[in-house]
PDB file of C-alpha atoms in Angstrom:
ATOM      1  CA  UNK Z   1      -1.171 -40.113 -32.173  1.00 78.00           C
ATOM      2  CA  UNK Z   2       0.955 -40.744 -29.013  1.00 90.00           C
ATOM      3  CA  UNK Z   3       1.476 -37.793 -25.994  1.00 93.00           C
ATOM      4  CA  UNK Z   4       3.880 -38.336 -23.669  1.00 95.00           C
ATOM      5  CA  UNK Z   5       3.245 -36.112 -20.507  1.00 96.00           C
ATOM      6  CA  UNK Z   6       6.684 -35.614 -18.203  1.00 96.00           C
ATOM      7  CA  UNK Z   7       5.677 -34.661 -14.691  1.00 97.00           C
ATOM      8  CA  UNK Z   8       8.667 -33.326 -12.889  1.00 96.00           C
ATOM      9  CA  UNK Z   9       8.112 -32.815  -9.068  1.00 95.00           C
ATOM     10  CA  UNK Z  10      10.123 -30.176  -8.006  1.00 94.00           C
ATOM     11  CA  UNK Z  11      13.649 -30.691  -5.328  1.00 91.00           C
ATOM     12  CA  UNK Z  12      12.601 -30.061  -1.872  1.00 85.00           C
ATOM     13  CA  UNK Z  13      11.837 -26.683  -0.286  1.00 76.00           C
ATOM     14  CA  UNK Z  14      11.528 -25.119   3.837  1.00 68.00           C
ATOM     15  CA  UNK Z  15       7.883 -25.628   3.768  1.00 64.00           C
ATOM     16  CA  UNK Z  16       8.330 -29.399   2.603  1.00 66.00           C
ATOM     17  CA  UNK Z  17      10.917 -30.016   5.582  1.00 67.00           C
ATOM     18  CA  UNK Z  18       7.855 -28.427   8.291  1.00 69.00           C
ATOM     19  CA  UNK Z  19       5.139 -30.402   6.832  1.00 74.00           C
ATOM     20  CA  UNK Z  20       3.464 -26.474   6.270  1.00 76.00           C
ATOM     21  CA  UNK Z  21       0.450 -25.968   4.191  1.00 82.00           C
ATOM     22  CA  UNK Z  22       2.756 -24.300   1.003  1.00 76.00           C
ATOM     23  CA  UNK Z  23       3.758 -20.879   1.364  1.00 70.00           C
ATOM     24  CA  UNK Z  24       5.240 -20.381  -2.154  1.00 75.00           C
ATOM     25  CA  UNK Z  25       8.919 -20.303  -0.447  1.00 78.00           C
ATOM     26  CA  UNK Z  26      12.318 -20.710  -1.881  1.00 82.00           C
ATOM     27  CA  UNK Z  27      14.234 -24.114  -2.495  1.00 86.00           C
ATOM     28  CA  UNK Z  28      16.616 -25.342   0.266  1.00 84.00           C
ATOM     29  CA  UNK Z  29      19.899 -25.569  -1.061  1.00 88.00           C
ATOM     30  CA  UNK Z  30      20.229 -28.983  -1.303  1.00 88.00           C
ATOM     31  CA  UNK Z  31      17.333 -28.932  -3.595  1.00 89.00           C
ATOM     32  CA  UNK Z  32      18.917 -26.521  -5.620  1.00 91.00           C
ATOM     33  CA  UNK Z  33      21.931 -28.460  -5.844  1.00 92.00           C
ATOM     34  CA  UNK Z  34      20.313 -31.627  -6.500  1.00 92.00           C
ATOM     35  CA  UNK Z  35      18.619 -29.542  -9.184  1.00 94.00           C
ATOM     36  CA  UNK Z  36      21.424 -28.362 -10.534  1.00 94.00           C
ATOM     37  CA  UNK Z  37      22.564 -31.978 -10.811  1.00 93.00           C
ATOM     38  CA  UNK Z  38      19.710 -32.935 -12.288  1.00 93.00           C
ATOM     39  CA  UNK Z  39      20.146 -30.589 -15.054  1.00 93.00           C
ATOM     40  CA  UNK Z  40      20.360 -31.789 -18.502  1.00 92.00           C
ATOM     41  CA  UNK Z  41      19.037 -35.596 -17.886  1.00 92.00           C
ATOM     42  CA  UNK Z  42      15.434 -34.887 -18.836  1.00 92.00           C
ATOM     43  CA  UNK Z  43      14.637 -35.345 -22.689  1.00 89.00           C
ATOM     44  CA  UNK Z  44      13.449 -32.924 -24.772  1.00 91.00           C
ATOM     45  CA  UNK Z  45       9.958 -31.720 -25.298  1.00 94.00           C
ATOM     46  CA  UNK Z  46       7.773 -30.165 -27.245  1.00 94.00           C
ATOM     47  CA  UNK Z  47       5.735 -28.387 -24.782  1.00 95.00           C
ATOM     48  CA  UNK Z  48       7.168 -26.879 -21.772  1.00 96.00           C
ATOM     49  CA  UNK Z  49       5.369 -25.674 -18.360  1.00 97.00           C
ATOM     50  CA  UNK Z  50       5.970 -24.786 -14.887  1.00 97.00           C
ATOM     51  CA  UNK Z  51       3.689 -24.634 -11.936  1.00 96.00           C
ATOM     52  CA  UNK Z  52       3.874 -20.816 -11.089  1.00 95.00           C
ATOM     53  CA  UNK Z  53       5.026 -21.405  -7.654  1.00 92.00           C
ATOM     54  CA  UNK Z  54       8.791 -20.277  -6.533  1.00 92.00           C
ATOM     55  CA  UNK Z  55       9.884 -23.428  -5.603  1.00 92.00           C
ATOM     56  CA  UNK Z  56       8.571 -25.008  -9.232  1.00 94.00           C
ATOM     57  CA  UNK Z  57      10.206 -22.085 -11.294  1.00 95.00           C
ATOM     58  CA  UNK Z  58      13.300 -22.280  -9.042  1.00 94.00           C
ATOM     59  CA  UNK Z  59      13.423 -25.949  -9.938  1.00 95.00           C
ATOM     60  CA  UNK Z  60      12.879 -25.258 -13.111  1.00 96.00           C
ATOM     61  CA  UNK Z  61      15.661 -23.013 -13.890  1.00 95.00           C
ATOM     62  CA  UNK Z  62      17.793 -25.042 -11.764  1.00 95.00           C
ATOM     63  CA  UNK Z  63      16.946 -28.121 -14.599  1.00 96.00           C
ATOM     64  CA  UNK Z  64      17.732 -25.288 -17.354  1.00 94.00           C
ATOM     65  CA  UNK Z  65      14.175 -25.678 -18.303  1.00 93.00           C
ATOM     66  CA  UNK Z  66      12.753 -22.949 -20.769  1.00 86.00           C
ATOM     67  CA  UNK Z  67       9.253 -23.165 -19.243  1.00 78.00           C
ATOM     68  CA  UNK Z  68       6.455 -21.092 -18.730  1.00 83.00           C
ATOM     69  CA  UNK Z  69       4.035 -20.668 -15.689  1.00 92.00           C
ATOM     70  CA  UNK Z  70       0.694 -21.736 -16.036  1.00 94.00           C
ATOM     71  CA  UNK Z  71      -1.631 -21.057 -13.349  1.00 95.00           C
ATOM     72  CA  UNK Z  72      -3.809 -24.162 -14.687  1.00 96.00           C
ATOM     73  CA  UNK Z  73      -1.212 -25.849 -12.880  1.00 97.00           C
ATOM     74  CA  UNK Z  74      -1.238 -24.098  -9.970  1.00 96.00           C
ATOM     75  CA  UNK Z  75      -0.989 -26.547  -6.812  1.00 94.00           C
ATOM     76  CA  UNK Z  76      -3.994 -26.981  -4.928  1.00 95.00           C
ATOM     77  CA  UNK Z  77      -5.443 -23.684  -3.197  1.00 94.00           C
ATOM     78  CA  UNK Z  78      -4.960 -24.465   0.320  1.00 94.00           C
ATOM     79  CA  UNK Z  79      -6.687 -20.869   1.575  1.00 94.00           C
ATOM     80  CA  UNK Z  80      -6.540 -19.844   5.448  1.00 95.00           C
ATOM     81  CA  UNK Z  81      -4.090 -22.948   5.553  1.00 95.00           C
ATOM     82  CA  UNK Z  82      -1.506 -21.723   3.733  1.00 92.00           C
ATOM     83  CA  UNK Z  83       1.674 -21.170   5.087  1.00 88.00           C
ATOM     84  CA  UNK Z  84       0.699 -23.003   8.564  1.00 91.00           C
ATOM     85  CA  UNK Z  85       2.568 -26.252   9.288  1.00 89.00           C
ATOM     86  CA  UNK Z  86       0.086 -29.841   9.660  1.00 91.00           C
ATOM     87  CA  UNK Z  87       0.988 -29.990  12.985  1.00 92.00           C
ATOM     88  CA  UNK Z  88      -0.658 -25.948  13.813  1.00 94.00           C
ATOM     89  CA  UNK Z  89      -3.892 -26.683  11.872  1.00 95.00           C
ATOM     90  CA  UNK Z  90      -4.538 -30.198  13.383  1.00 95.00           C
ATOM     91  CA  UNK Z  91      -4.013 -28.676  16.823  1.00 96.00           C
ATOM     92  CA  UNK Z  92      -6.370 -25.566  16.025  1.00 96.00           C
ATOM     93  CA  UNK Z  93      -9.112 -27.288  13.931  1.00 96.00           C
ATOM     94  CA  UNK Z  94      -8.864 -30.895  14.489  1.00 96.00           C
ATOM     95  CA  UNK Z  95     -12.619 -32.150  12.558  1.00 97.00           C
ATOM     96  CA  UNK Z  96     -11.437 -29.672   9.629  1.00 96.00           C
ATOM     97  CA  UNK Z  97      -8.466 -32.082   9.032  1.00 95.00           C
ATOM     98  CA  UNK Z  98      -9.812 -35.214   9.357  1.00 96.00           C
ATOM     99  CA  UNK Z  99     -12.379 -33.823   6.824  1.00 96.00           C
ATOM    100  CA  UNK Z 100      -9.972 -32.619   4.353  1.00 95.00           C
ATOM    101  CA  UNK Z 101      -8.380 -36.434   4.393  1.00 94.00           C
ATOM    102  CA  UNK Z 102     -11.534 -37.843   3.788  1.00 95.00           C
ATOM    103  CA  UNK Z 103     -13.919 -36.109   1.729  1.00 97.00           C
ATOM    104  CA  UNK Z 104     -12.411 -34.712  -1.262  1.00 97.00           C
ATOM    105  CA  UNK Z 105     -15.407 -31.927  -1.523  1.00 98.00           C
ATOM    106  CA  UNK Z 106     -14.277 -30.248   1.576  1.00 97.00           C
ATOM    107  CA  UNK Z 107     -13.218 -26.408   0.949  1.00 96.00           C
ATOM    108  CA  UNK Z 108     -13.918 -25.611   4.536  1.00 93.00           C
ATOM    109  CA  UNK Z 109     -10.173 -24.303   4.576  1.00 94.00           C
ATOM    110  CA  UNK Z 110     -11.699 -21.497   1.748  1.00 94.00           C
ATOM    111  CA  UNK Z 111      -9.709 -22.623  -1.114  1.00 94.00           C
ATOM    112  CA  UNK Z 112      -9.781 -25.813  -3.026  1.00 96.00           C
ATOM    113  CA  UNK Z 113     -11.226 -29.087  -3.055  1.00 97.00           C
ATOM    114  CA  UNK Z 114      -9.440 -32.075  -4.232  1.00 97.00           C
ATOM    115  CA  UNK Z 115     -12.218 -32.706  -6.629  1.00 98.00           C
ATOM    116  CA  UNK Z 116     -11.733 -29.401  -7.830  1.00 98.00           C
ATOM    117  CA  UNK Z 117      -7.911 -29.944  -8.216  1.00 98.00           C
ATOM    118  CA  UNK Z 118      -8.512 -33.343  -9.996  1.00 97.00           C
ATOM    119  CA  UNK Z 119     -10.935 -31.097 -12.157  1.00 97.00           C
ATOM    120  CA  UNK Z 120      -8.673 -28.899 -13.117  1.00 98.00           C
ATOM    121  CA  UNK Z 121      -5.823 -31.048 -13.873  1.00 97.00           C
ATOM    122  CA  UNK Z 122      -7.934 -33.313 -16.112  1.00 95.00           C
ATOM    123  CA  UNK Z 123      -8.531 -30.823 -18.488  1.00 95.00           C
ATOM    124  CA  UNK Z 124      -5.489 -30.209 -18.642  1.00 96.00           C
ATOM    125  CA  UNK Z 125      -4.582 -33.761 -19.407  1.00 95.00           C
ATOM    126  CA  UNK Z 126      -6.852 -33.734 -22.398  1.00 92.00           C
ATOM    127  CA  UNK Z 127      -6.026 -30.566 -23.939  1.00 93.00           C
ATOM    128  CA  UNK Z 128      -2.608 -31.596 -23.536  1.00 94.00           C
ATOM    129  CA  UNK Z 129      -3.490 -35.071 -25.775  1.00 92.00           C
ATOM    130  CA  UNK Z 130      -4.936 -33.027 -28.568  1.00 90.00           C
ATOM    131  CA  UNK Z 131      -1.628 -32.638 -30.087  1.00 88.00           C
ATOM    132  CA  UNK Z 132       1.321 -35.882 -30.080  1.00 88.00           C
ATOM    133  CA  UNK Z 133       4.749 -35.253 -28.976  1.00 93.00           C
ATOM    134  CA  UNK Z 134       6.282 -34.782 -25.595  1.00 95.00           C
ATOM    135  CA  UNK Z 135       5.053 -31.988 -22.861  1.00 96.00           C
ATOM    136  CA  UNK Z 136       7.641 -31.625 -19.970  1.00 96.00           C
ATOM    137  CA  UNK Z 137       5.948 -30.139 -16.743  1.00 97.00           C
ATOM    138  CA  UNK Z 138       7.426 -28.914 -13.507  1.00 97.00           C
ATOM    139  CA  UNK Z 139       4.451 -29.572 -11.140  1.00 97.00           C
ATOM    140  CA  UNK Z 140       3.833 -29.377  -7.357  1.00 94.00           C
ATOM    141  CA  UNK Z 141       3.516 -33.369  -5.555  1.00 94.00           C
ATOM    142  CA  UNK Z 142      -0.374 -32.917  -5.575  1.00 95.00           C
ATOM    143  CA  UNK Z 143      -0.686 -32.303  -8.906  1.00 97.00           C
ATOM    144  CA  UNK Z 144       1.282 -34.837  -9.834  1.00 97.00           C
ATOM    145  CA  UNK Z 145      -1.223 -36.753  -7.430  1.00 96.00           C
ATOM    146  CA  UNK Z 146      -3.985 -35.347  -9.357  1.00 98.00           C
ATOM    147  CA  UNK Z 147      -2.737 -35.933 -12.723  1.00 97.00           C
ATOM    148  CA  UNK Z 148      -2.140 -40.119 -11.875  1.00 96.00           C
ATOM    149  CA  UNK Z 149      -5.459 -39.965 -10.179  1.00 97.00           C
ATOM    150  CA  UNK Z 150      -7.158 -38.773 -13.742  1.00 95.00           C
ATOM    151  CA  UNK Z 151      -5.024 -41.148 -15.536  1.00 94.00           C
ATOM    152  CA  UNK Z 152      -6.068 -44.216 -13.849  1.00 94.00           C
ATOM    153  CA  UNK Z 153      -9.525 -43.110 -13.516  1.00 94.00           C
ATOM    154  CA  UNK Z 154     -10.082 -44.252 -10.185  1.00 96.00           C
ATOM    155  CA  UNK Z 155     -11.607 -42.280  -7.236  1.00 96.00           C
ATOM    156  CA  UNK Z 156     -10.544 -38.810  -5.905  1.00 96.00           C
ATOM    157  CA  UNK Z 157     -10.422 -40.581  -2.355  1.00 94.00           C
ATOM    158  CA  UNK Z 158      -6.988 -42.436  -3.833  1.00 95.00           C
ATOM    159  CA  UNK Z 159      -5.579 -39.139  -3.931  1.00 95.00           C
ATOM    160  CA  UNK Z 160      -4.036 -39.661  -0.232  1.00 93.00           C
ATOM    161  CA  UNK Z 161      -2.619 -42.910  -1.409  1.00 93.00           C
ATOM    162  CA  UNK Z 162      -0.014 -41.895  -3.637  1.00 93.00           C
ATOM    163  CA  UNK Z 163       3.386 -40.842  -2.793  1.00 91.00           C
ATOM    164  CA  UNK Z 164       6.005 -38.350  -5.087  1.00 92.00           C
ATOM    165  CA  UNK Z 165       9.304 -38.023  -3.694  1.00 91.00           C
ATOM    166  CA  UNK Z 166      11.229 -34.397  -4.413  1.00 91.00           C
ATOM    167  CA  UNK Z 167      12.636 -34.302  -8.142  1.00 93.00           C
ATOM    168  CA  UNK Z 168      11.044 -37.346  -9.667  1.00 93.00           C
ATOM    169  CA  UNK Z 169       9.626 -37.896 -12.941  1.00 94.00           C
ATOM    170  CA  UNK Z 170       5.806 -39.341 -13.413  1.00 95.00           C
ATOM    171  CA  UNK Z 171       5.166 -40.215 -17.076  1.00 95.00           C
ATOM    172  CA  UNK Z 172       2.351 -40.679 -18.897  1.00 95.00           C
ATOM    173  CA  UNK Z 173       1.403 -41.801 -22.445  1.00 93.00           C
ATOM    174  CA  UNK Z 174      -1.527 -42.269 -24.235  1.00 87.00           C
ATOM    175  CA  UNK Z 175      -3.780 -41.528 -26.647  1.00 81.00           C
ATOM    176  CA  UNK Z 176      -7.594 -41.498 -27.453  1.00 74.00           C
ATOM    177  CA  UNK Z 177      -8.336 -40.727 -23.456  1.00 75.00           C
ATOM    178  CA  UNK Z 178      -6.235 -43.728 -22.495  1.00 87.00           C
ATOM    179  CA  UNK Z 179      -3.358 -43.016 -20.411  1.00 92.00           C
ATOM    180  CA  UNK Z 180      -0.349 -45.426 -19.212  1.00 91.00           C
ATOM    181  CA  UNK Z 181       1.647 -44.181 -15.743  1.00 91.00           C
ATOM    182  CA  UNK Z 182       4.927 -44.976 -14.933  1.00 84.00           C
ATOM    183  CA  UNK Z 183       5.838 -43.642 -11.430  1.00 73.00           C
ATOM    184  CA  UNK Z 184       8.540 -41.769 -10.162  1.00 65.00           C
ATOM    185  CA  UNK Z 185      11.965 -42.169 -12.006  1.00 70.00           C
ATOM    186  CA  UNK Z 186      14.584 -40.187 -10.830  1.00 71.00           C
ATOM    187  CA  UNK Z 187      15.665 -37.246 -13.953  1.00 77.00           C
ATOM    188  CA  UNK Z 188      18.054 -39.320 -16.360  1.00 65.00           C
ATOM    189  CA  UNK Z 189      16.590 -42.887 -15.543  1.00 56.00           C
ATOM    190  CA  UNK Z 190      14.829 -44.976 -17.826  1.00 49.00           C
TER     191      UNK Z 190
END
């Protein structure tokens, strides 16, 4: 029994262009044109979810996408963070940062660790594997990060050493707890 779990990162957004802690805002328009573009290239799924940020739904919709937010899928909780730019909270709490990047328990921000976010996403992951067939997801970059992290089982730390591009596609397939990755294919590529 084969699942095959579609991880669409969503077309770039304001907050993405200022490096800022997400704020939940809208798509730029090119993102919602490249969206647009984008639309009908993805194959069909079984299963179909959306991070319940704006900028996930937008892309969503965008793709045509009948999808429903999850909060399981939530990005990660980014608490008195959110909304301020890299640049602000490295300037204003300079140790806090440099924690965040290295110990993937820190919550001193008051939302979410990474661990927790890799947590969280896992479970996902295997309730997703109880049942064969494709599951198409609109997800924010770090879950996507999350989601590879828990696929090749290796430490939270490598979290900071993956990379997804706007409007890419991270696949994996499995079954019985195993999970393959294939990285970052642009919509309608094989």
């Amino acid at each position: 029994m084969t699942t095959r779990v579609m991880l669409v990162s969503p077309a770039a957004g304001e907050a993405q262009r200022d490096v800022r802690f997400d704020d939940d805002g809208p798509l730029g328009e090119a993102g919602q044109r490249r969206a647009r573009d984008a639309a009908g290239t993805l194959p069909a799924a079984d299963r179909t979810f959306v991070s319940p940020s704006v900028r996930c739904r937008s892309t969503a919709g965008e793709l045509g996408l009948p999808a429903r937010a999850t909060q399981e899928l939530a990005g990660c909780a980014m608490g008195g963070w959110r909304g301020r730019t890299l640049a602000e909270v490295a300037d204003a709490e300079p140790r806090a940062v440099s924690a965040w990047l290295t110990d993937p328990d820190f919550v001193g921000h008051g939302g979410e660790s990474l661990r927790q976010l890799c947590d969280r996403i896992e479970g996902w992951l295997t309730r997703m594997a109880l049942d064969a067939g494709r599951v198409l997801a609109v997800v924010e970059p770090d879950v996507v990060r999350a989601a590879a992290v828990c696929a090749l089982g290796v430490p939270v730390e490598a979290f900071w050493r993956l990379d997804v591009p706007p409007l890419t596609v991270t696949e994996l397939s499995g079954r019985g707890g195993r999970w393959n990755l294939g990285l970052g294919r642009a919509p309608g590529r094989r």
